[in-house]
PDB file of C-alpha atoms and ligand atoms in Angstrom:
ATOM      1  CA  UNK A  18       0.030   0.023  -0.027  1.00 54.00           C
ATOM      2  CA  UNK A  19       1.383   3.384  -0.947  1.00 55.00           C
ATOM      3  CA  UNK A  20       1.027   6.010   1.816  1.00 61.00           C
ATOM      4  CA  UNK A  21       2.372   9.468   1.695  1.00 66.00           C
ATOM      5  CA  UNK A  22       3.437  10.528   5.149  1.00 72.00           C
ATOM      6  CA  UNK A  23       2.916  14.279   4.499  1.00 87.00           C
ATOM      7  CA  UNK A  24      -0.610  15.830   4.961  1.00 94.00           C
ATOM      8  CA  UNK A  25      -2.534  16.104   1.625  1.00 98.00           C
ATOM      9  CA  UNK A  26      -2.460  19.638  -0.025  1.00 98.00           C
ATOM     10  CA  UNK A  27      -4.276  21.216  -3.029  1.00 98.00           C
ATOM     11  CA  UNK A  28      -1.015  21.710  -4.897  1.00 98.00           C
ATOM     12  CA  UNK A  29      -0.374  17.892  -4.408  1.00 98.00           C
ATOM     13  CA  UNK A  30      -3.840  17.084  -5.673  1.00 98.00           C
ATOM     14  CA  UNK A  31      -3.243  19.347  -8.823  1.00 98.00           C
ATOM     15  CA  UNK A  32       0.094  17.465  -9.197  1.00 98.00           C
ATOM     16  CA  UNK A  33      -1.578  14.117  -9.004  1.00 98.00           C
ATOM     17  CA  UNK A  34      -3.911  15.022 -11.856  1.00 98.00           C
ATOM     18  CA  UNK A  35      -0.887  16.236 -13.936  1.00 98.00           C
ATOM     19  CA  UNK A  36       0.994  13.001 -13.270  1.00 98.00           C
ATOM     20  CA  UNK A  37      -2.218  10.821 -13.729  1.00 97.00           C
ATOM     21  CA  UNK A  38      -1.829   9.348 -10.322  1.00 98.00           C
ATOM     22  CA  UNK A  39      -5.462   8.256  -9.109  1.00 98.00           C
ATOM     23  CA  UNK A  40      -6.889  10.218  -6.280  1.00 98.00           C
ATOM     24  CA  UNK A  41      -8.766   8.118  -3.702  1.00 98.00           C
ATOM     25  CA  UNK A  42     -11.535   9.830  -1.775  1.00 98.00           C
ATOM     26  CA  UNK A  43     -13.964   8.121   0.811  1.00 98.00           C
ATOM     27  CA  UNK A  44     -16.534   9.373   3.128  1.00 98.00           C
ATOM     28  CA  UNK A  45     -16.309   8.997   6.852  1.00 98.00           C
ATOM     29  CA  UNK A  46     -18.657  10.254   9.684  1.00 98.00           C
ATOM     30  CA  UNK A  47     -16.815   9.462  13.003  1.00 98.00           C
ATOM     31  CA  UNK A  48     -13.654   9.067  14.819  1.00 98.00           C
ATOM     32  CA  UNK A  49     -12.942   5.371  14.402  1.00 98.00           C
ATOM     33  CA  UNK A  50     -13.810   5.409  10.651  1.00 98.00           C
ATOM     34  CA  UNK A  51     -11.503   8.363  10.255  1.00 98.00           C
ATOM     35  CA  UNK A  52      -8.580   6.424  11.879  1.00 98.00           C
ATOM     36  CA  UNK A  53      -9.091   3.542   9.644  1.00 98.00           C
ATOM     37  CA  UNK A  54      -9.262   5.485   6.332  1.00 98.00           C
ATOM     38  CA  UNK A  55      -6.185   7.502   7.370  1.00 98.00           C
ATOM     39  CA  UNK A  56      -4.232   4.355   8.151  1.00 98.00           C
ATOM     40  CA  UNK A  57      -5.505   2.774   4.833  1.00 98.00           C
ATOM     41  CA  UNK A  58      -3.779   5.746   2.985  1.00 98.00           C
ATOM     42  CA  UNK A  59      -6.688   7.559   1.462  1.00 98.00           C
ATOM     43  CA  UNK A  60      -5.979  11.070  -0.079  1.00 98.00           C
ATOM     44  CA  UNK A  61      -9.288  12.899   0.650  1.00 98.00           C
ATOM     45  CA  UNK A  62     -11.987  12.336   3.293  1.00 98.00           C
ATOM     46  CA  UNK A  63     -15.474  13.753   2.750  1.00 98.00           C
ATOM     47  CA  UNK A  64     -17.848  14.181   5.576  1.00 98.00           C
ATOM     48  CA  UNK A  65     -20.776  13.686   3.125  1.00 98.00           C
ATOM     49  CA  UNK A  66     -24.299  14.741   3.722  1.00 98.00           C
ATOM     50  CA  UNK A  67     -24.991  11.058   2.731  1.00 96.00           C
ATOM     51  CA  UNK A  68     -24.841  10.940   6.476  1.00 97.00           C
ATOM     52  CA  UNK A  69     -28.497  11.822   6.503  1.00 97.00           C
ATOM     53  CA  UNK A  70     -29.191   8.390   4.900  1.00 94.00           C
ATOM     54  CA  UNK A  71     -26.487   5.995   6.028  1.00 94.00           C
ATOM     55  CA  UNK A  72     -25.913   7.280   9.599  1.00 96.00           C
ATOM     56  CA  UNK A  73     -29.247   8.974  10.431  1.00 96.00           C
ATOM     57  CA  UNK A  74     -31.734   6.695   8.545  1.00 94.00           C
ATOM     58  CA  UNK A  75     -33.505   9.210   6.425  1.00 95.00           C
ATOM     59  CA  UNK A  76     -34.498   8.382   2.961  1.00 91.00           C
ATOM     60  CA  UNK A  77     -32.869  11.624   1.388  1.00 93.00           C
ATOM     61  CA  UNK A  78     -29.807  13.769   2.148  1.00 96.00           C
ATOM     62  CA  UNK A  79     -31.852  16.858   2.672  1.00 96.00           C
ATOM     63  CA  UNK A  80     -32.837  16.544   6.447  1.00 97.00           C
ATOM     64  CA  UNK A  81     -29.296  16.736   7.722  1.00 98.00           C
ATOM     65  CA  UNK A  82     -28.423  20.182   9.169  1.00 98.00           C
ATOM     66  CA  UNK A  83     -25.308  22.250  10.017  1.00 98.00           C
ATOM     67  CA  UNK A  84     -25.097  21.181  13.581  1.00 98.00           C
ATOM     68  CA  UNK A  85     -25.176  17.409  12.922  1.00 98.00           C
ATOM     69  CA  UNK A  86     -22.679  17.887  10.021  1.00 98.00           C
ATOM     70  CA  UNK A  87     -20.231  19.897  12.333  1.00 98.00           C
ATOM     71  CA  UNK A  88     -20.515  17.337  15.020  1.00 98.00           C
ATOM     72  CA  UNK A  89     -19.496  14.581  12.641  1.00 98.00           C
ATOM     73  CA  UNK A  90     -16.838  16.675  10.910  1.00 98.00           C
ATOM     74  CA  UNK A  91     -15.279  17.380  14.227  1.00 98.00           C
ATOM     75  CA  UNK A  92     -15.065  13.757  15.029  1.00 98.00           C
ATOM     76  CA  UNK A  93     -13.568  12.966  11.782  1.00 98.00           C
ATOM     77  CA  UNK A  94     -10.914  15.691  12.258  1.00 98.00           C
ATOM     78  CA  UNK A  95      -9.751  14.129  15.456  1.00 98.00           C
ATOM     79  CA  UNK A  96      -9.308  10.769  13.919  1.00 98.00           C
ATOM     80  CA  UNK A  97      -7.209  12.214  10.819  1.00 98.00           C
ATOM     81  CA  UNK A  98      -3.588  13.156  10.169  1.00 97.00           C
ATOM     82  CA  UNK A  99      -2.786  12.959   6.405  1.00 98.00           C
ATOM     83  CA  UNK A 100      -5.942  13.165   4.188  1.00 98.00           C
ATOM     84  CA  UNK A 101      -7.561  16.440   3.213  1.00 98.00           C
ATOM     85  CA  UNK A 102     -10.777  16.914   5.135  1.00 98.00           C
ATOM     86  CA  UNK A 103     -13.693  18.218   3.327  1.00 98.00           C
ATOM     87  CA  UNK A 104     -17.098  19.182   5.021  1.00 98.00           C
ATOM     88  CA  UNK A 105     -20.245  18.731   2.735  1.00 98.00           C
ATOM     89  CA  UNK A 106     -22.479  21.768   2.950  1.00 98.00           C
ATOM     90  CA  UNK A 107     -25.915  20.487   3.754  1.00 98.00           C
ATOM     91  CA  UNK A 108     -29.151  21.504   1.781  1.00 97.00           C
ATOM     92  CA  UNK A 109     -30.328  24.842   3.074  1.00 97.00           C
ATOM     93  CA  UNK A 110     -26.800  25.921   4.407  1.00 98.00           C
ATOM     94  CA  UNK A 111     -25.660  27.994   1.211  1.00 98.00           C
ATOM     95  CA  UNK A 112     -28.279  28.394  -1.294  1.00 97.00           C
ATOM     96  CA  UNK A 113     -29.912  31.577   0.320  1.00 97.00           C
ATOM     97  CA  UNK A 114     -27.085  34.067  -0.267  1.00 98.00           C
ATOM     98  CA  UNK A 115     -23.312  34.394  -0.711  1.00 98.00           C
ATOM     99  CA  UNK A 116     -23.217  35.676   2.997  1.00 98.00           C
ATOM    100  CA  UNK A 117     -25.008  32.579   4.171  1.00 98.00           C
ATOM    101  CA  UNK A 118     -22.689  30.201   2.141  1.00 98.00           C
ATOM    102  CA  UNK A 119     -19.481  31.891   3.434  1.00 98.00           C
ATOM    103  CA  UNK A 120     -20.787  31.960   7.134  1.00 98.00           C
ATOM    104  CA  UNK A 121     -21.513  28.188   7.113  1.00 98.00           C
ATOM    105  CA  UNK A 122     -18.336  27.373   5.149  1.00 98.00           C
ATOM    106  CA  UNK A 123     -16.451  29.353   7.771  1.00 98.00           C
ATOM    107  CA  UNK A 124     -18.037  27.106  10.542  1.00 98.00           C
ATOM    108  CA  UNK A 125     -16.758  23.949   8.834  1.00 98.00           C
ATOM    109  CA  UNK A 126     -13.204  25.451   9.051  1.00 98.00           C
ATOM    110  CA  UNK A 127     -13.373  27.053  12.419  1.00 98.00           C
ATOM    111  CA  UNK A 128     -15.608  24.601  14.434  1.00 98.00           C
ATOM    112  CA  UNK A 129     -14.719  21.338  12.737  1.00 98.00           C
ATOM    113  CA  UNK A 130     -11.195  21.877  11.319  1.00 98.00           C
ATOM    114  CA  UNK A 131     -12.091  21.140   7.771  1.00 98.00           C
ATOM    115  CA  UNK A 132      -9.672  22.239   4.964  1.00 98.00           C
ATOM    116  CA  UNK A 133     -12.346  22.671   2.415  1.00 98.00           C
ATOM    117  CA  UNK A 134     -15.983  22.461   1.757  1.00 98.00           C
ATOM    118  CA  UNK A 135     -18.179  20.799  -1.024  1.00 98.00           C
ATOM    119  CA  UNK A 136     -21.339  22.078  -2.460  1.00 98.00           C
ATOM    120  CA  UNK A 137     -23.743  20.709  -5.062  1.00 97.00           C
ATOM    121  CA  UNK A 138     -24.815  21.854  -8.527  1.00 96.00           C
ATOM    122  CA  UNK A 139     -23.772  24.442 -11.207  1.00 96.00           C
ATOM    123  CA  UNK A 140     -26.008  27.344 -11.835  1.00 95.00           C
ATOM    124  CA  UNK A 141     -26.799  29.385  -8.678  1.00 95.00           C
ATOM    125  CA  UNK A 142     -24.066  27.438  -6.786  1.00 98.00           C
ATOM    126  CA  UNK A 143     -21.373  28.846  -9.035  1.00 98.00           C
ATOM    127  CA  UNK A 144     -21.642  32.197  -7.369  1.00 98.00           C
ATOM    128  CA  UNK A 145     -21.693  30.625  -4.009  1.00 98.00           C
ATOM    129  CA  UNK A 146     -18.479  28.609  -4.801  1.00 98.00           C
ATOM    130  CA  UNK A 147     -16.807  31.825  -6.022  1.00 98.00           C
ATOM    131  CA  UNK A 148     -17.810  33.780  -2.993  1.00 98.00           C
ATOM    132  CA  UNK A 149     -16.506  31.055  -0.510  1.00 98.00           C
ATOM    133  CA  UNK A 150     -13.333  30.799  -2.434  1.00 98.00           C
ATOM    134  CA  UNK A 151     -12.891  34.552  -2.306  1.00 98.00           C
ATOM    135  CA  UNK A 152     -13.432  34.346   1.433  1.00 98.00           C
ATOM    136  CA  UNK A 153     -10.279  32.104   1.507  1.00 98.00           C
ATOM    137  CA  UNK A 154     -11.946  28.661   1.737  1.00 98.00           C
ATOM    138  CA  UNK A 155     -11.256  26.013  -0.838  1.00 98.00           C
ATOM    139  CA  UNK A 156     -14.352  24.511  -2.593  1.00 98.00           C
ATOM    140  CA  UNK A 157     -15.067  21.213  -4.302  1.00 98.00           C
ATOM    141  CA  UNK A 158     -17.922  21.273  -6.806  1.00 98.00           C
ATOM    142  CA  UNK A 159     -20.322  18.506  -7.446  1.00 98.00           C
ATOM    143  CA  UNK A 160     -22.318  18.051 -10.743  1.00 97.00           C
ATOM    144  CA  UNK A 161     -24.316  15.220 -12.233  1.00 96.00           C
ATOM    145  CA  UNK A 162     -26.604  13.520  -9.838  1.00 95.00           C
ATOM    146  CA  UNK A 163     -26.785  15.850  -7.080  1.00 94.00           C
ATOM    147  CA  UNK A 164     -28.961  14.276  -4.373  1.00 92.00           C
ATOM    148  CA  UNK A 165     -30.003  17.399  -2.575  1.00 94.00           C
ATOM    149  CA  UNK A 166     -32.066  18.294  -5.733  1.00 91.00           C
ATOM    150  CA  UNK A 167     -32.804  14.650  -6.803  1.00 87.00           C
ATOM    151  CA  UNK A 168     -36.524  15.270  -6.915  1.00 86.00           C
ATOM    152  CA  UNK A 169     -35.990  18.161  -9.592  1.00 84.00           C
ATOM    153  CA  UNK A 170     -33.742  15.907 -11.544  1.00 88.00           C
ATOM    154  CA  UNK A 171     -36.346  13.157 -11.720  1.00 82.00           C
ATOM    155  CA  UNK A 172     -34.931  10.938  -8.915  1.00 84.00           C
ATOM    156  CA  UNK A 173     -31.742   9.105  -8.005  1.00 85.00           C
ATOM    157  CA  UNK A 174     -30.760   8.453 -11.653  1.00 87.00           C
ATOM    158  CA  UNK A 175     -27.802   8.897 -14.023  1.00 90.00           C
ATOM    159  CA  UNK A 176     -27.583  12.460 -15.554  1.00 89.00           C
ATOM    160  CA  UNK A 177     -26.089  13.859 -18.732  1.00 93.00           C
ATOM    161  CA  UNK A 178     -27.492  11.011 -21.065  1.00 94.00           C
ATOM    162  CA  UNK A 179     -28.613  13.206 -23.815  1.00 96.00           C
ATOM    163  CA  UNK A 180     -26.378  15.565 -25.720  1.00 97.00           C
ATOM    164  CA  UNK A 181     -28.209  18.520 -24.267  1.00 96.00           C
ATOM    165  CA  UNK A 182     -27.858  17.394 -20.734  1.00 96.00           C
ATOM    166  CA  UNK A 183     -24.186  16.470 -21.170  1.00 97.00           C
ATOM    167  CA  UNK A 184     -23.549  19.960 -22.630  1.00 97.00           C
ATOM    168  CA  UNK A 185     -25.062  21.628 -19.547  1.00 97.00           C
ATOM    169  CA  UNK A 186     -23.259  19.348 -17.282  1.00 97.00           C
ATOM    170  CA  UNK A 187     -19.873  20.166 -19.149  1.00 98.00           C
ATOM    171  CA  UNK A 188     -20.727  23.867 -18.920  1.00 98.00           C
ATOM    172  CA  UNK A 189     -21.524  23.626 -15.241  1.00 98.00           C
ATOM    173  CA  UNK A 190     -18.186  21.923 -14.461  1.00 98.00           C
ATOM    174  CA  UNK A 191     -16.198  24.550 -16.466  1.00 98.00           C
ATOM    175  CA  UNK A 192     -18.147  27.312 -14.639  1.00 98.00           C
ATOM    176  CA  UNK A 193     -17.290  25.766 -11.235  1.00 98.00           C
ATOM    177  CA  UNK A 194     -13.533  25.507 -12.259  1.00 98.00           C
ATOM    178  CA  UNK A 195     -13.697  29.191 -13.361  1.00 98.00           C
ATOM    179  CA  UNK A 196     -15.149  30.111  -9.941  1.00 98.00           C
ATOM    180  CA  UNK A 197     -12.152  28.655  -8.264  1.00 98.00           C
ATOM    181  CA  UNK A 198     -13.216  25.222  -7.285  1.00 98.00           C
ATOM    182  CA  UNK A 199     -10.094  22.924  -6.709  1.00 98.00           C
ATOM    183  CA  UNK A 200     -11.858  19.693  -7.706  1.00 98.00           C
ATOM    184  CA  UNK A 201     -15.148  18.482  -9.104  1.00 98.00           C
ATOM    185  CA  UNK A 202     -17.261  15.521  -8.164  1.00 98.00           C
ATOM    186  CA  UNK A 203     -18.961  13.840 -11.037  1.00 98.00           C
ATOM    187  CA  UNK A 204     -21.852  11.742  -9.791  1.00 97.00           C
ATOM    188  CA  UNK A 205     -23.733   9.052 -11.938  1.00 96.00           C
ATOM    189  CA  UNK A 206     -22.559  10.499 -15.310  1.00 97.00           C
ATOM    190  CA  UNK A 207     -21.939   8.405 -18.468  1.00 97.00           C
ATOM    191  CA  UNK A 208     -18.165   7.405 -18.523  1.00 98.00           C
ATOM    192  CA  UNK A 209     -17.753   8.969 -22.052  1.00 98.00           C
ATOM    193  CA  UNK A 210     -19.076  12.275 -20.748  1.00 98.00           C
ATOM    194  CA  UNK A 211     -17.136  12.134 -17.455  1.00 98.00           C
ATOM    195  CA  UNK A 212     -13.977  11.523 -19.681  1.00 98.00           C
ATOM    196  CA  UNK A 213     -14.604  14.636 -21.840  1.00 98.00           C
ATOM    197  CA  UNK A 214     -15.125  16.796 -18.787  1.00 98.00           C
ATOM    198  CA  UNK A 215     -11.953  15.326 -17.124  1.00 98.00           C
ATOM    199  CA  UNK A 216      -9.899  16.284 -20.182  1.00 98.00           C
ATOM    200  CA  UNK A 217     -11.273  19.739 -20.395  1.00 98.00           C
ATOM    201  CA  UNK A 218     -10.714  20.586 -16.728  1.00 98.00           C
ATOM    202  CA  UNK A 219      -7.436  21.729 -15.256  1.00 98.00           C
ATOM    203  CA  UNK A 220      -8.607  20.751 -11.841  1.00 98.00           C
ATOM    204  CA  UNK A 221      -9.160  17.008 -10.806  1.00 98.00           C
ATOM    205  CA  UNK A 222     -12.477  15.209 -11.298  1.00 98.00           C
ATOM    206  CA  UNK A 223     -13.468  12.640  -8.646  1.00 98.00           C
ATOM    207  CA  UNK A 224     -16.084  10.262  -9.999  1.00 98.00           C
ATOM    208  CA  UNK A 225     -18.712   8.329  -8.300  1.00 98.00           C
ATOM    209  CA  UNK A 226     -20.533   6.222 -11.147  1.00 97.00           C
ATOM    210  CA  UNK A 227     -18.546   8.185 -13.610  1.00 98.00           C
ATOM    211  CA  UNK A 228     -16.186   5.660 -15.071  1.00 97.00           C
ATOM    212  CA  UNK A 229     -12.485   5.112 -14.972  1.00 98.00           C
ATOM    213  CA  UNK A 230     -11.150   8.293 -16.763  1.00 98.00           C
ATOM    214  CA  UNK A 231     -11.940  10.661 -13.689  1.00 98.00           C
ATOM    215  CA  UNK A 232      -8.769  11.776 -11.883  1.00 98.00           C
ATOM    216  CA  UNK A 233     -10.005  10.055  -8.827  1.00 98.00           C
ATOM    217  CA  UNK A 234     -12.856   7.918  -7.202  1.00 98.00           C
ATOM    218  CA  UNK A 235     -15.076   8.457  -4.185  1.00 98.00           C
ATOM    219  CA  UNK A 236     -17.091   5.828  -2.436  1.00 98.00           C
ATOM    220  CA  UNK A 237     -19.359   6.050   0.677  1.00 97.00           C
ATOM    221  CA  UNK A 238     -17.958   4.279   3.765  1.00 98.00           C
ATOM    222  CA  UNK A 239     -21.020   2.248   4.274  1.00 96.00           C
ATOM    223  CA  UNK A 240     -21.388   1.139   0.716  1.00 96.00           C
ATOM    224  CA  UNK A 241     -17.675   0.125   0.466  1.00 97.00           C
ATOM    225  CA  UNK A 242     -17.941  -1.906   3.543  1.00 97.00           C
ATOM    226  CA  UNK A 243     -21.397  -3.504   3.093  1.00 95.00           C
ATOM    227  CA  UNK A 244     -22.634  -1.736   6.198  1.00 94.00           C
ATOM    228  CA  UNK A 245     -25.851  -0.255   4.520  1.00 75.00           C
ATOM    229  CA  UNK A 246     -28.903  -2.368   4.240  1.00 72.00           C
ATOM    230  CA  UNK A 247     -30.551  -0.279   1.567  1.00 67.00           C
ATOM    231  CA  UNK A 248     -30.266  -0.999  -2.062  1.00 74.00           C
ATOM    232  CA  UNK A 249     -26.791   0.028  -3.280  1.00 81.00           C
ATOM    233  CA  UNK A 250     -26.453   2.080  -6.503  1.00 85.00           C
ATOM    234  CA  UNK A 251     -25.040   0.285  -9.524  1.00 89.00           C
ATOM    235  CA  UNK A 252     -21.675   2.043  -9.271  1.00 92.00           C
ATOM    236  CA  UNK A 253     -21.095   0.779  -5.715  1.00 95.00           C
ATOM    237  CA  UNK A 254     -18.334  -1.983  -5.356  1.00 95.00           C
ATOM    238  CA  UNK A 255     -18.604  -3.768  -2.022  1.00 94.00           C
ATOM    239  CA  UNK A 256     -15.237  -4.669  -0.533  1.00 96.00           C
ATOM    240  CA  UNK A 257     -16.585  -6.360   2.535  1.00 96.00           C
ATOM    241  CA  UNK A 258     -19.831  -7.480   4.025  1.00 94.00           C
ATOM    242  CA  UNK A 259     -19.480  -6.110   7.512  1.00 96.00           C
ATOM    243  CA  UNK A 260     -23.166  -5.814   8.232  1.00 95.00           C
ATOM    244  CA  UNK A 261     -23.408  -9.690   8.100  1.00 94.00           C
ATOM    245  CA  UNK A 262     -20.083  -9.964  10.121  1.00 96.00           C
ATOM    246  CA  UNK A 263     -21.507  -7.475  12.695  1.00 97.00           C
ATOM    247  CA  UNK A 264     -24.761  -9.278  13.040  1.00 96.00           C
ATOM    248  CA  UNK A 265     -23.073 -12.663  13.515  1.00 97.00           C
ATOM    249  CA  UNK A 266     -20.865 -11.059  16.332  1.00 98.00           C
ATOM    250  CA  UNK A 267     -23.894  -9.604  18.031  1.00 98.00           C
ATOM    251  CA  UNK A 268     -25.774 -12.874  17.845  1.00 98.00           C
ATOM    252  CA  UNK A 269     -22.822 -14.696  19.510  1.00 98.00           C
ATOM    253  CA  UNK A 270     -22.931 -12.010  22.252  1.00 98.00           C
ATOM    254  CA  UNK A 271     -26.815 -12.490  22.784  1.00 98.00           C
ATOM    255  CA  UNK A 272     -26.301 -16.354  23.057  1.00 98.00           C
ATOM    256  CA  UNK A 273     -23.319 -16.084  25.320  1.00 98.00           C
ATOM    257  CA  UNK A 274     -25.116 -13.825  27.793  1.00 98.00           C
ATOM    258  CA  UNK A 275     -28.371 -15.855  27.607  1.00 98.00           C
ATOM    259  CA  UNK A 276     -26.379 -19.119  28.037  1.00 98.00           C
ATOM    260  CA  UNK A 277     -24.193 -17.728  30.906  1.00 98.00           C
ATOM    261  CA  UNK A 278     -21.026 -18.027  28.901  1.00 98.00           C
ATOM    262  CA  UNK A 279     -20.151 -14.246  29.200  1.00 98.00           C
ATOM    263  CA  UNK A 280     -18.629 -12.696  31.204  1.00 97.00           C
ATOM    264  CA  UNK A 281     -15.764 -15.013  32.281  1.00 97.00           C
ATOM    265  CA  UNK A 282     -13.279 -14.716  34.999  1.00 95.00           C
ATOM    266  CA  UNK A 283     -10.890 -12.898  32.581  1.00 96.00           C
ATOM    267  CA  UNK A 284     -13.601 -10.104  32.120  1.00 97.00           C
ATOM    268  CA  UNK A 285     -14.187  -9.383  35.760  1.00 97.00           C
ATOM    269  CA  UNK A 286     -12.296  -7.444  38.554  1.00 97.00           C
ATOM    270  CA  UNK A 287     -11.009  -9.031  41.766  1.00 97.00           C
ATOM    271  CA  UNK A 288     -11.020  -7.663  45.276  1.00 97.00           C
ATOM    272  CA  UNK A 289      -8.356  -8.726  48.036  1.00 98.00           C
ATOM    273  CA  UNK A 290      -9.803 -11.444  50.339  1.00 98.00           C
ATOM    274  CA  UNK A 291      -9.354  -9.209  53.513  1.00 98.00           C
ATOM    275  CA  UNK A 292     -11.166  -6.279  51.794  1.00 98.00           C
ATOM    276  CA  UNK A 293     -14.100  -8.576  50.890  1.00 98.00           C
ATOM    277  CA  UNK A 294     -14.301 -10.063  54.250  1.00 98.00           C
ATOM    278  CA  UNK A 295     -14.357  -6.519  55.750  1.00 98.00           C
ATOM    279  CA  UNK A 296     -16.959  -5.524  53.175  1.00 98.00           C
ATOM    280  CA  UNK A 297     -19.159  -8.626  54.025  1.00 98.00           C
ATOM    281  CA  UNK A 298     -18.958  -8.027  57.719  1.00 98.00           C
ATOM    282  CA  UNK A 299     -20.098  -4.455  57.322  1.00 98.00           C
ATOM    283  CA  UNK A 300     -22.927  -5.662  55.043  1.00 98.00           C
ATOM    284  CA  UNK A 301     -24.007  -8.197  57.720  1.00 97.00           C
ATOM    285  CA  UNK A 302     -24.304  -5.493  60.361  1.00 97.00           C
ATOM    286  CA  UNK A 303     -25.796  -3.123  58.077  1.00 96.00           C
ATOM    287  CA  UNK A 304     -28.503  -5.517  57.088  1.00 95.00           C
ATOM    288  CA  UNK A 305     -29.119  -6.587  60.773  1.00 95.00           C
ATOM    289  CA  UNK A 306     -29.569  -2.853  61.771  1.00 95.00           C
ATOM    290  CA  UNK A 307     -31.930  -2.327  58.886  1.00 94.00           C
ATOM    291  CA  UNK A 308     -34.091  -5.341  59.891  1.00 94.00           C
ATOM    292  CA  UNK A 309     -34.222  -4.034  63.409  1.00 94.00           C
ATOM    293  CA  UNK A 310     -35.337  -0.663  62.216  1.00 91.00           C
ATOM    294  CA  UNK A 311     -38.112  -2.247  60.142  1.00 90.00           C
ATOM    295  CA  UNK A 312     -39.441  -4.310  63.122  1.00 88.00           C
ATOM    296  CA  UNK A 313     -39.870  -1.078  65.173  1.00 81.00           C
TER     297      UNK A 313
HETATM  298  O1  KIV D 416     -22.399  13.194   0.440  1.00 80.43           O
HETATM  299  C1  KIV D 416     -21.690  12.441  -0.130  1.00 80.43           C
HETATM  300  O2  KIV D 416     -21.433  11.321   0.538  1.00 80.43           O
HETATM  301  C2  KIV D 416     -21.241  12.724  -1.458  1.00 80.43           C
HETATM  302  C3  KIV D 416     -20.407  11.857  -2.089  1.00 80.43           C
HETATM  303  C4  KIV D 416     -21.236  10.551  -2.678  1.00 80.43           C
HETATM  304  C5  KIV D 416     -19.593  12.336  -3.158  1.00 80.43           C
HETATM  305  O3  KIV D 416     -21.544  13.770  -1.841  1.00 80.43           O
END
């Protein structure tokens, strides 16, 4: 496994695109997952608003808010040393105005220790991205399937599958780059369209369901590990089945407790004999005094 011991930087990501070194990004939502992805050598960690679905159990990404995102991002920060940490701006935290977008982006940096933020869509989000970049905070764009506006896109389905839609997606990606974004996520986009966008941009593209020509790839922690019971999208590759493994472990615990096999001696604490004797004689006189009290 290749692992760079230096913290990830924006110039290093640009260099990786230039050198055609694949960029590896993954989501994380808490301290232990952050420690694992750091030790595994990923380049970028996103505290994604997918948390709404995979962590909080909603059926969309829109319900998660700033406070929940900041709490998760802070926990991830404490578990990371090397990867670049990005906070995903939740629905309703940036669309209102440039001022709102800057204020909430600053919270990700000041309160959670993020190095950058991500926001969804082209169009009106281009201005928001430009404003945040001007305020000194790096921004990652996100086009194609943008789950925060999935209803308007006709559901959780691939985007850019007609010439007209591919053209709009291409223009959005270029506009986000011109606004100062340091990288752009392409989600659920035909591989051929993602390849053209990747060639046209000077900043890296990070694909999720966008084919192998992207400069990097991102997967959601729960999808990658098989921890999410919902239906996984076509673009997910499961590298483990941890939900089954976790269920097996909890079932063994349930059986052990019910059958008296847990805890064993090795799981318990001892007390010196003389201390136990003293405690028991105190207990005996205490109980006797109590009994006399009740008889009165
Ligand atoms: O919220 C998220 O996890 C994301 C990734 C899928 C890119 O936006």
